[in-house]
Coordinates of C-alpha atoms in Angstrom, one line a residue:
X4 CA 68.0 -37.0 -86.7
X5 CA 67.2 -40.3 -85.3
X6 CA 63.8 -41.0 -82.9
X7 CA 64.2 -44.5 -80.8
X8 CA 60.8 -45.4 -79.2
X9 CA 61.8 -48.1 -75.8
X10 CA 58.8 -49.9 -74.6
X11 CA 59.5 -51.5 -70.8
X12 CA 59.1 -54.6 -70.3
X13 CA 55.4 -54.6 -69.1
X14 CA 54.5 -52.3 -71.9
X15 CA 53.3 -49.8 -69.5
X16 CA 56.1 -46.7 -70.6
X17 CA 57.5 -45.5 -74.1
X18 CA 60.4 -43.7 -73.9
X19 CA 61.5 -41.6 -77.0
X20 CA 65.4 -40.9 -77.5
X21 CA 65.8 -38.1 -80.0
X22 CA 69.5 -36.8 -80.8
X23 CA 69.4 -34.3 -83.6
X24 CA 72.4 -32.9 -85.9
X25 CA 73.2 -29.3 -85.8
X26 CA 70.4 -26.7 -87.2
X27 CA 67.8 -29.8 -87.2
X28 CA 64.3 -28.7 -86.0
X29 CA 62.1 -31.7 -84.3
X30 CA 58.3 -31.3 -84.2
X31 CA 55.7 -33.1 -82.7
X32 CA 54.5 -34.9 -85.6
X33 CA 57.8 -36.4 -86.3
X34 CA 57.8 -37.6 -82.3
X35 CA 54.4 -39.8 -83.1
X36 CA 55.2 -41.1 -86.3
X37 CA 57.9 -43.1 -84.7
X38 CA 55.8 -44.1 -81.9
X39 CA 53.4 -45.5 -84.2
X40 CA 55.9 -47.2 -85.8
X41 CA 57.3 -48.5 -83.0
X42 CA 53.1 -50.0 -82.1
X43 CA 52.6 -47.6 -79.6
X44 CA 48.8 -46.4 -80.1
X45 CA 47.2 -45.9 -76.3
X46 CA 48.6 -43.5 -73.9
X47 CA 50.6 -40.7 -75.5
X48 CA 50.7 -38.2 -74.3
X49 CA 50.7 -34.8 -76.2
X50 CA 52.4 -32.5 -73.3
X51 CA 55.1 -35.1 -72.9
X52 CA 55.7 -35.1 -76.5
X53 CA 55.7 -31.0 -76.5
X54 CA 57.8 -30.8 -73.5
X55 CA 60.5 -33.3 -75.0
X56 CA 60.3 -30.8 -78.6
X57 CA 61.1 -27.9 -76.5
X58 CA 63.9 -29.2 -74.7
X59 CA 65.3 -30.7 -78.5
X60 CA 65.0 -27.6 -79.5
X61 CA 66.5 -25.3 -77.2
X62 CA 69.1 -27.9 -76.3
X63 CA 72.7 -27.7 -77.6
X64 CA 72.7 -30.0 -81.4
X65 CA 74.1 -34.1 -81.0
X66 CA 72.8 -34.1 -77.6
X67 CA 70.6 -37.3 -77.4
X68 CA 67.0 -36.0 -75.0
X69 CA 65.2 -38.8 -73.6
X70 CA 61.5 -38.4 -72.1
X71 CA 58.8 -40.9 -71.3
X72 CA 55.6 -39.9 -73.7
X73 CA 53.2 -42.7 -73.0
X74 CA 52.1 -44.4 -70.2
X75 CA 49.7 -47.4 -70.5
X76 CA 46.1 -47.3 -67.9
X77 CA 46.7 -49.5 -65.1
X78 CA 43.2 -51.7 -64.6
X79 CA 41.1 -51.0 -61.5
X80 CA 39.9 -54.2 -59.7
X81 CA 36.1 -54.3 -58.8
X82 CA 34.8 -53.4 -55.5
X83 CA 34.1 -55.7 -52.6
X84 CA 30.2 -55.8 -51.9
X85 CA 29.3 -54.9 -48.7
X86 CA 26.2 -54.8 -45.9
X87 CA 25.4 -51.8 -43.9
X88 CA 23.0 -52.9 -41.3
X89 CA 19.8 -50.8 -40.8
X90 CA 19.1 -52.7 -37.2
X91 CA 22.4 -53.3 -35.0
X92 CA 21.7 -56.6 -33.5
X93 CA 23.9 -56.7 -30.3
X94 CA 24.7 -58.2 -27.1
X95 CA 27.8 -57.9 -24.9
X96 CA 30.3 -60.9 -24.6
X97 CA 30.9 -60.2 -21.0
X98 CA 27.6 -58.4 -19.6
X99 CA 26.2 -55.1 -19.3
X100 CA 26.9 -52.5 -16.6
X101 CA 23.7 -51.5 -14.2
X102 CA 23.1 -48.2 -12.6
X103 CA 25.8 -48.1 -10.7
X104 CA 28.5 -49.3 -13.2
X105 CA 28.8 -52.7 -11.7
X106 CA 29.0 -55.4 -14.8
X107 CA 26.0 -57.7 -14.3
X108 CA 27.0 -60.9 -15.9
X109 CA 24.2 -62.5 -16.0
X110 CA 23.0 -59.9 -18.7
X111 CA 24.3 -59.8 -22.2
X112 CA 22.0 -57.2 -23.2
X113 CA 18.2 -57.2 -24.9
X114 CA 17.4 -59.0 -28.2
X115 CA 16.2 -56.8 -31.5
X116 CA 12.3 -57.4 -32.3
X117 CA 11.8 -56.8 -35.7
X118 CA 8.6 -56.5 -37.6
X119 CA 7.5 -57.9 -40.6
X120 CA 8.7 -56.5 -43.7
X121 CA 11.0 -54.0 -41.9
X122 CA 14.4 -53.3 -43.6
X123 CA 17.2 -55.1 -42.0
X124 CA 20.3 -54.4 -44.0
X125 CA 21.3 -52.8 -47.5
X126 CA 23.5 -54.4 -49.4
X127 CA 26.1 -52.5 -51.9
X128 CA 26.5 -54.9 -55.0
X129 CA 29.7 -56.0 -55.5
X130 CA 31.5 -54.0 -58.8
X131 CA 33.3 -55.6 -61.8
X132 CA 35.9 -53.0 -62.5
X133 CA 38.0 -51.4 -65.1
X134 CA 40.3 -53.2 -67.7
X135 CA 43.0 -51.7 -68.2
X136 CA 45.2 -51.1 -71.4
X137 CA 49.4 -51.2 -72.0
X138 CA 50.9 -49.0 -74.6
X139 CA 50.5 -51.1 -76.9
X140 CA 46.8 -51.2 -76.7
X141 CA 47.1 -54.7 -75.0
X142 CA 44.1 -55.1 -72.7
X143 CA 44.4 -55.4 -69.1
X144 CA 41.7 -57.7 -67.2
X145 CA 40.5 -56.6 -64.0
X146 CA 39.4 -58.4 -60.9
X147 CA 36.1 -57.9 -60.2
X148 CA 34.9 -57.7 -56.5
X149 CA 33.8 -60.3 -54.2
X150 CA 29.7 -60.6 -53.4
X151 CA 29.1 -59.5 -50.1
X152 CA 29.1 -62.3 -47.3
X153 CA 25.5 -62.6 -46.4
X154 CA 23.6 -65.8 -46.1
X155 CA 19.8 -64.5 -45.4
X156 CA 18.8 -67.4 -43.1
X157 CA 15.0 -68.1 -42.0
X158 CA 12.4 -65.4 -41.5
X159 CA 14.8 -62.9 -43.7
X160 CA 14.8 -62.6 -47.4
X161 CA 16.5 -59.7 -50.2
X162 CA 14.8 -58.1 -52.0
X163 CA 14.6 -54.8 -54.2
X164 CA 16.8 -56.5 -56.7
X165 CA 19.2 -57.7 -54.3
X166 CA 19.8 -54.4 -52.4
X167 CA 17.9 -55.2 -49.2
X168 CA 17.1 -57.5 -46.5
X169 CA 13.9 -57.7 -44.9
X170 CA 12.5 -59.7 -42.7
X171 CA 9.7 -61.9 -43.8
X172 CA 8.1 -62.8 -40.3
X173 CA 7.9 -60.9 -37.1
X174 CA 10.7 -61.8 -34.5
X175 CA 13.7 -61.4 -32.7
X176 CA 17.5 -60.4 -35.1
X177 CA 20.4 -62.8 -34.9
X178 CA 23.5 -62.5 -36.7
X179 CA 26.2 -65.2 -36.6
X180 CA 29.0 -64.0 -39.0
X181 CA 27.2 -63.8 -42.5
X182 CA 24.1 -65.5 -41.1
X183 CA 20.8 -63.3 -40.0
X184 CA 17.6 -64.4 -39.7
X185 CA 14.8 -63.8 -37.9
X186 CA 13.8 -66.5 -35.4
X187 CA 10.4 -66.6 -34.6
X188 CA 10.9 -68.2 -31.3
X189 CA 14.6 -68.0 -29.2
X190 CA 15.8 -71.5 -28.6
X191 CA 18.0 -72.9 -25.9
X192 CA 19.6 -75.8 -26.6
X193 CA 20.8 -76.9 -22.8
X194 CA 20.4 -74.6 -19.7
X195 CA 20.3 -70.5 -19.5
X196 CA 22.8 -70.0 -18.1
X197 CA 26.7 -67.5 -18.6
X198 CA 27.0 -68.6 -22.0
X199 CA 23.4 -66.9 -23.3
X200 CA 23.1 -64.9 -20.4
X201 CA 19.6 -63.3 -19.8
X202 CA 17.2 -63.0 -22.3
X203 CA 14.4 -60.2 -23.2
X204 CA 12.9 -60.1 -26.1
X205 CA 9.6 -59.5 -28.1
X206 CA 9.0 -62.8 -29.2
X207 CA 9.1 -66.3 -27.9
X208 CA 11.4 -68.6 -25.8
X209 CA 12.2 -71.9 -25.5
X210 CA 14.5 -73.2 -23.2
X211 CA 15.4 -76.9 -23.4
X212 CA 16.9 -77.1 -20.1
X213 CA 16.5 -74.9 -16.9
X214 CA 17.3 -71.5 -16.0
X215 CA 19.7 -70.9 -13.6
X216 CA 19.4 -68.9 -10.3
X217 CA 19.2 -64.9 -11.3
X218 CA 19.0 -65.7 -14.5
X219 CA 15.6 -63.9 -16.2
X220 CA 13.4 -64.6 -19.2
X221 CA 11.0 -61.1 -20.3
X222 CA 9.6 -62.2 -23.6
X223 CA 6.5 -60.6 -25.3
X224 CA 5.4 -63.8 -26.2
X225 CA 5.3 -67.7 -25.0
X226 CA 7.7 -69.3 -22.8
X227 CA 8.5 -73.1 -22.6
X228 CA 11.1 -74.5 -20.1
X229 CA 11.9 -77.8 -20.1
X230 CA 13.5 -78.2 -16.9
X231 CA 13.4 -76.0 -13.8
X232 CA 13.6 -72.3 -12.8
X233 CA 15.6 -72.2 -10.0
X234 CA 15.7 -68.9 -7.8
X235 CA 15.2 -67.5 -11.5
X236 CA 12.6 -64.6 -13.2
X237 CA 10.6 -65.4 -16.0
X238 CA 8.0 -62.8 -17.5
X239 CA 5.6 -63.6 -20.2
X240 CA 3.5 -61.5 -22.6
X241 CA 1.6 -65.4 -23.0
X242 CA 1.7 -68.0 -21.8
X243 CA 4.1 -70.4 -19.6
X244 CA 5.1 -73.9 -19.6
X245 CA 7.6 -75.5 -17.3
X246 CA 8.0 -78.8 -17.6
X247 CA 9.1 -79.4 -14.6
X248 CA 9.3 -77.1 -11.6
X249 CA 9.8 -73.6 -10.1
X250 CA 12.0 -73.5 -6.6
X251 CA 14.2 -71.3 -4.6
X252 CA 11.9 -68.1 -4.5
X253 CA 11.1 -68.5 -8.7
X254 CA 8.5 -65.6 -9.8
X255 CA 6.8 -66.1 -13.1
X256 CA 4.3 -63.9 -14.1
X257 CA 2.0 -64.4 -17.5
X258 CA -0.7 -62.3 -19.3
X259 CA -1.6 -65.6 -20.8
X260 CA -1.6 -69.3 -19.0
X261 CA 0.4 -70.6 -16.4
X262 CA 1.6 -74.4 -16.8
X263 CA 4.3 -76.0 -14.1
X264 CA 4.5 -80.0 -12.9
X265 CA 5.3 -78.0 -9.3
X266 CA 6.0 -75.4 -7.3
X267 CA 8.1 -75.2 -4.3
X268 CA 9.0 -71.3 -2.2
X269 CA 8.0 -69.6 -5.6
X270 CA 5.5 -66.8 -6.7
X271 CA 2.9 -66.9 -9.8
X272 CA 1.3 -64.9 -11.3
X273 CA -1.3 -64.6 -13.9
X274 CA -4.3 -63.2 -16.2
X275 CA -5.1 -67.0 -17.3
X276 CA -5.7 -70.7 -15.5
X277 CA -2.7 -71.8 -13.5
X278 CA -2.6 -75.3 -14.2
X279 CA -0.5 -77.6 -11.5
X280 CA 0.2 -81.1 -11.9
X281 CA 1.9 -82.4 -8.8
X282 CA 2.2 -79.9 -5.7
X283 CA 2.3 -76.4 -4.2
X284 CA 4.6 -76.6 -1.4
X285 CA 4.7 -72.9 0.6
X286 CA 4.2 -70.8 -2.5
X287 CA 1.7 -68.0 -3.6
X288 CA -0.2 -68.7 -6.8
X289 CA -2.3 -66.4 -8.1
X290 CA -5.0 -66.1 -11.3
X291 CA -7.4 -64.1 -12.8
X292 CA -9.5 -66.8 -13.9
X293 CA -8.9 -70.7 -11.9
X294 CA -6.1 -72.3 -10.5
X295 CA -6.5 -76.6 -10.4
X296 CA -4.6 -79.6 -10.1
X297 CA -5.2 -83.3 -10.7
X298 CA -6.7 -85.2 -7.6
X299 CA -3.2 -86.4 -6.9
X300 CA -1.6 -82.7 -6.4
X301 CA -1.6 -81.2 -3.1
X302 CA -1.4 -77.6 -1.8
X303 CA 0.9 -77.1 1.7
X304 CA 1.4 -74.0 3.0
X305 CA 1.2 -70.5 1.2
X306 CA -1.8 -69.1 -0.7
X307 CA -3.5 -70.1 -3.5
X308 CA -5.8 -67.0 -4.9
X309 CA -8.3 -66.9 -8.1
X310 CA -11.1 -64.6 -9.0
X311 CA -13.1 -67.6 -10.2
X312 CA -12.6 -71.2 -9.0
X313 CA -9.8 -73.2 -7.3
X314 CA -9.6 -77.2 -7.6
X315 CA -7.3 -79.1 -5.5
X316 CA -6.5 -82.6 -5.1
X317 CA -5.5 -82.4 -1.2
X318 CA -5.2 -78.7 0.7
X319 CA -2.8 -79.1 3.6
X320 CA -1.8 -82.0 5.4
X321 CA -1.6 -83.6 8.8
X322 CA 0.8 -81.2 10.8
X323 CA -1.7 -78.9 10.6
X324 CA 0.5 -76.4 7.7
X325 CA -1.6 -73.1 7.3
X326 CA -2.5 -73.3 3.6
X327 CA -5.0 -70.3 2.4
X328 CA -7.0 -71.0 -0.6
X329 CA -9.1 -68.0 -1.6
X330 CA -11.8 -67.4 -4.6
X331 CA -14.2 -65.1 -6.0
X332 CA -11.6 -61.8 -5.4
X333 CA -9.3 -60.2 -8.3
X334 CA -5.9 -61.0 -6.4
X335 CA -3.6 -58.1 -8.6
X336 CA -6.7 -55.7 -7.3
X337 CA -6.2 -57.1 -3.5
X338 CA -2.7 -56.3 -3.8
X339 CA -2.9 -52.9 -5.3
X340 CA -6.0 -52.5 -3.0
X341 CA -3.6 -53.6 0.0
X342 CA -0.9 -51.5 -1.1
X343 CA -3.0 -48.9 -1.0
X344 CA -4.3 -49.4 2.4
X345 CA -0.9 -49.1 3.7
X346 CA -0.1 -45.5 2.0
X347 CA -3.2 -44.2 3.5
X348 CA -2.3 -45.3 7.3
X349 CA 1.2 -44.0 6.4
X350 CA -0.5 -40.4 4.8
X351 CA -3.1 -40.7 8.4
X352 CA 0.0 -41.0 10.2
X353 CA 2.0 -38.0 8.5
X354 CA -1.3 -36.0 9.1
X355 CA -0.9 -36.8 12.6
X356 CA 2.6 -35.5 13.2
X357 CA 2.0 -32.7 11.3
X358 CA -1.0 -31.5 13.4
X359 CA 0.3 -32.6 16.8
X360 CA 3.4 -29.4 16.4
X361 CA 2.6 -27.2 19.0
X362 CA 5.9 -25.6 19.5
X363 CA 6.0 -21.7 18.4
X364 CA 6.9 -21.7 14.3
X365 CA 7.8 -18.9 12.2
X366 CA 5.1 -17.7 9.3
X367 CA 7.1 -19.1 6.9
X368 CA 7.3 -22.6 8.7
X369 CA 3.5 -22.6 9.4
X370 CA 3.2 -21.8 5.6
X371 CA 5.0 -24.6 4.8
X372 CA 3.3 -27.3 7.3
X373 CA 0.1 -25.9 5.9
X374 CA 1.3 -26.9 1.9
X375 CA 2.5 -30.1 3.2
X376 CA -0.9 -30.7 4.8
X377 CA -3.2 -29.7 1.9
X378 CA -1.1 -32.2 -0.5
X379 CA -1.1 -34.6 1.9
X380 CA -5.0 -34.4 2.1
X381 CA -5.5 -34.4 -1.9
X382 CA -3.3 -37.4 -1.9
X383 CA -5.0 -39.0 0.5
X384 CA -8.9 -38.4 -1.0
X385 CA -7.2 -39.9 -4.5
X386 CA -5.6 -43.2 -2.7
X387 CA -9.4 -43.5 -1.3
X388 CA -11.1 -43.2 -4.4
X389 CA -8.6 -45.4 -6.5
X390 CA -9.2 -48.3 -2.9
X391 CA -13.4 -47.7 -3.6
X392 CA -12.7 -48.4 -7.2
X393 CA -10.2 -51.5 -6.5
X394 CA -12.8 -52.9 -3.8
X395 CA -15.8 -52.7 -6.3
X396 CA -16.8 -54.9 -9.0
X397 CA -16.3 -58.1 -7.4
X398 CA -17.1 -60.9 -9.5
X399 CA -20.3 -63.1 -9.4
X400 CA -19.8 -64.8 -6.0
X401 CA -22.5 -67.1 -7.5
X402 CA -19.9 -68.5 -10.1
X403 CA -17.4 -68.9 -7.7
X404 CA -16.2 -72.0 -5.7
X405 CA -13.4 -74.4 -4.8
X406 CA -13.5 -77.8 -4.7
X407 CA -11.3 -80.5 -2.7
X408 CA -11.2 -83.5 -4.1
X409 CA -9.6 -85.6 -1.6
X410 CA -8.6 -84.2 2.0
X411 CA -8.7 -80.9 3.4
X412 CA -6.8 -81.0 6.6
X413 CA -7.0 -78.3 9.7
X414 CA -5.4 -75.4 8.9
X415 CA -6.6 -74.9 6.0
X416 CA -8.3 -71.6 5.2
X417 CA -11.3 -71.2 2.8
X418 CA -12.0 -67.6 1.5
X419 CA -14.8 -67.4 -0.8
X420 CA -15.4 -63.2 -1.6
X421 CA -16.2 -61.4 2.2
X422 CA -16.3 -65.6 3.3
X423 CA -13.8 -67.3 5.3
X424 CA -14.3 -70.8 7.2
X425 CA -11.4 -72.1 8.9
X426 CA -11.1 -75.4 8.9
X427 CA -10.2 -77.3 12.4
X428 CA -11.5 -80.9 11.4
X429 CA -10.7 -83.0 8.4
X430 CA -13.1 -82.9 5.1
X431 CA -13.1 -85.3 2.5
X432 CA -14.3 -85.1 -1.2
X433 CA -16.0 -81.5 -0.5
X434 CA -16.9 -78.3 -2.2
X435 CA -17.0 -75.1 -0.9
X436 CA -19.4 -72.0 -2.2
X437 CA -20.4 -68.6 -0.2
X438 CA -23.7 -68.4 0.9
X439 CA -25.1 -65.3 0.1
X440 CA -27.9 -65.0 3.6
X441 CA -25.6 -65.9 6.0
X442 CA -22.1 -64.3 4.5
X443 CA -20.6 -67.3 5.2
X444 CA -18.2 -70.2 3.0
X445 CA -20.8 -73.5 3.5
X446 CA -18.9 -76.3 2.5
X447 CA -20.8 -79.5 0.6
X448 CA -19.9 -83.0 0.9
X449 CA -19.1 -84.9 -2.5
X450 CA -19.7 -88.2 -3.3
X451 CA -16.4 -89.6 -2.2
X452 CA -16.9 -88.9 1.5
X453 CA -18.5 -86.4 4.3
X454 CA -17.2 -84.4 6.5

């Protein structure tokens, strides 16, 4: 009997050859003694071996019977880490269909607000995987995996042994390829315009250059601009800063304060000071607490309302522009209050037509008319109360006043509270308060000038 053990050339198979005389058993044993001598010591396998036994054995004798009987462990290479984001951070390349499925491209989509130490990402550790091992008991290295590509950038940080992100600050989620941070405050580097596309988010903004006409900013927190809005939205949960202007029919509106070098067709709006440094040309400005400018800015045209105080520099000019300045109301309670005005002379009106039907009506029509009435009614006493509400609790007329610093020119309207003087010559240098006995705006002379 002879037993030939062939190792392949990577040492990965043994193949035993047996050939056996006639009336020669072959047993297992026999089978791995020779593959032991032969250096094979990993891999073998004890079916192969049995199976190649059996057909020795039941095989005609001098027949030479060849089976593989041990196979070497191939390795197994590590695993790639990985990041499975917790909070999808994303905004449309193109723009992001409205209502009525039309692509609006000057929206990419809304930023991700994150709070402080909120979970951003897991991350699945990389693995350094299984050696393997030839017949021969050779050892087979394996490749471990690559880390995960993530580069925790500002205002994020891993944690939990290297198994999470979170994020260290509150703020709004970027990811650039492996990059994600947290950016306390959105910065523009040039002008809002296709290539960021609109932004609303829970933070802050800061835009370098100017934002482009329909373009919007709604941020929770501040915005800076450093150039103009032009025909452009911007909405603030604090405060505003343009640097330079707002024109073409801008509207900013600000829980905080509103800061602009000049305003031109626009709309503010406000819970702080508006501060102006140069003009008001046709606009409406209006604050919860004062609006001013220096004694070089002027106000032409439009309206200018504050619950407290208005300062000026120069209120209309000599082609007799009508320019309202107004004081001592809450202007978002005069236009809810005026809004409401309107729906009750629209609900009079619908009361009207419905009582004026004289035509003959079947039950189930009158029944109707009568439903319609009765809501219409309740609707109606609830738009009064909510107008009683909105018309009282008028500040401190007292407190209140507005003050022209240089010129007022005719056509200029003063509104102090219930107040009004229209003014039809020129004052210089004067300050205006309402006189409480007569009802009336009295205006003083400063020290610059008289009347």
């Amino acid at each position: 009997m002879s037993i030939n053990i062939r190792i392949s050339h990577d040492k990965m198979e043994a193949v035993a050859e047996v050939k056996t005389s006639e009336d020669e058993a072959v047993d297992v044993s026999a089978i791995k003694a020779a593959l032991e001598t032969a250096g094979v010591s990993h891999g073998v396998s004890d079916e192969s071996c049995e199976e190649l036994v059996q057909l020795i054995n039941e095989g005609p004798p001098g027949r030479p019977v060849r089976l593989a009987v041990a196979r070497g462990t191939l390795q197994v290479d590590g695993e790639v880490g990985s990041v499975r984001m917790i909070i999808e951070s994303h905004r449309d390349a193109i723009g992001v269909a409205n209502d009525s499925g039309v692509i609006d491209f000057h929206n990419r989509g809304s930023f991700t607000f994150v709070e402080k130490g909120q979970l951003i990402a897991k991350i699945v550790p990389h693995t350094s995987g299984t050696v393997g091992k030839n017949v021969c008991g050779g050892v087979i290295p394996a490749r471990a995996g690559e880390r995960a590509a993530l580069n925790a950038g500002e205002g994020a940080s891993v944690v939990a042994g290297g198994t999470e992100l979170r994020a260290t600050r509150d703020g709004d989620l970027r990811r650039t390829d492996d990059r994600i941070e947290v950016a306390e405050v959105i910065r523009v580097p040039g002008n809002l315009d296709f290539d960021l596309g609109s932004i609303e988010c829970e933070g802050s903004v800061r835009v370098e250059g100017d934002v482009l006409p329909e373009f919007h900013i709604r941020a929770g927190g501040d915005v800076t601009i450093g150039g103009v809005v032009d025909g452009a939205e911007v909405i603030a949960g604090g405060d505003v800063v343009v640097r330079q202007g707002l024109i073409r029919d801008s509207r900013v509106t600000a829980k905080g304060n509103v800061k602009v070098a000049y305003i031109s067709n626009s709309y503010v709006e406000c819970d702080g000071d508006v501060s102006i440094l140069k003009e008001v040309l046709h606009s409406t400005v209006l604050s919860k607490t004062s609006i001013t400018t220096p004694a070089t800015g002027r106000v032409v045209g439009g309206s200018l309302i504050a619950q407290k105080n208005i300062e000026v520099g120069v209120a209309g000019d000599l082609n007799g522009r009508r320019t309202v300045l107004s004081a001592g109301v809450d202007p978002t309670k005069r236009l809810e209050a005026a809004k409401l005005l309107d729906r009750i002379q629209e609900g009079e009106s619908v009361q009207a037509k419905i009582k004026k039907i004289k035509e003959p009506v079947s039950p189930e029509r009158i029944e109707h008319m009568e439903k319609l009435l009765s809501t219409e009614l309740s609707m109606q006493e609830k738009r009064t109360e909510e107008l009683a509400r909105l018309q009282a609790g008028n500040p401190d007329l007292k407190e209140c006043f507005i003050k022209i610093r240089k010129n007022a020119y005719p056509g200029v309207d003063v509104k102090i509270g219930p107040g009004n003087l229209e003014i039809n010559e020129e004052y210089r240098s004067a300050t205006f308060h309402y006189d409480p006995e007569s009802g009336e705006v009295a205006g003083v002379s400063g020290s610059g000038g008289s009347k």
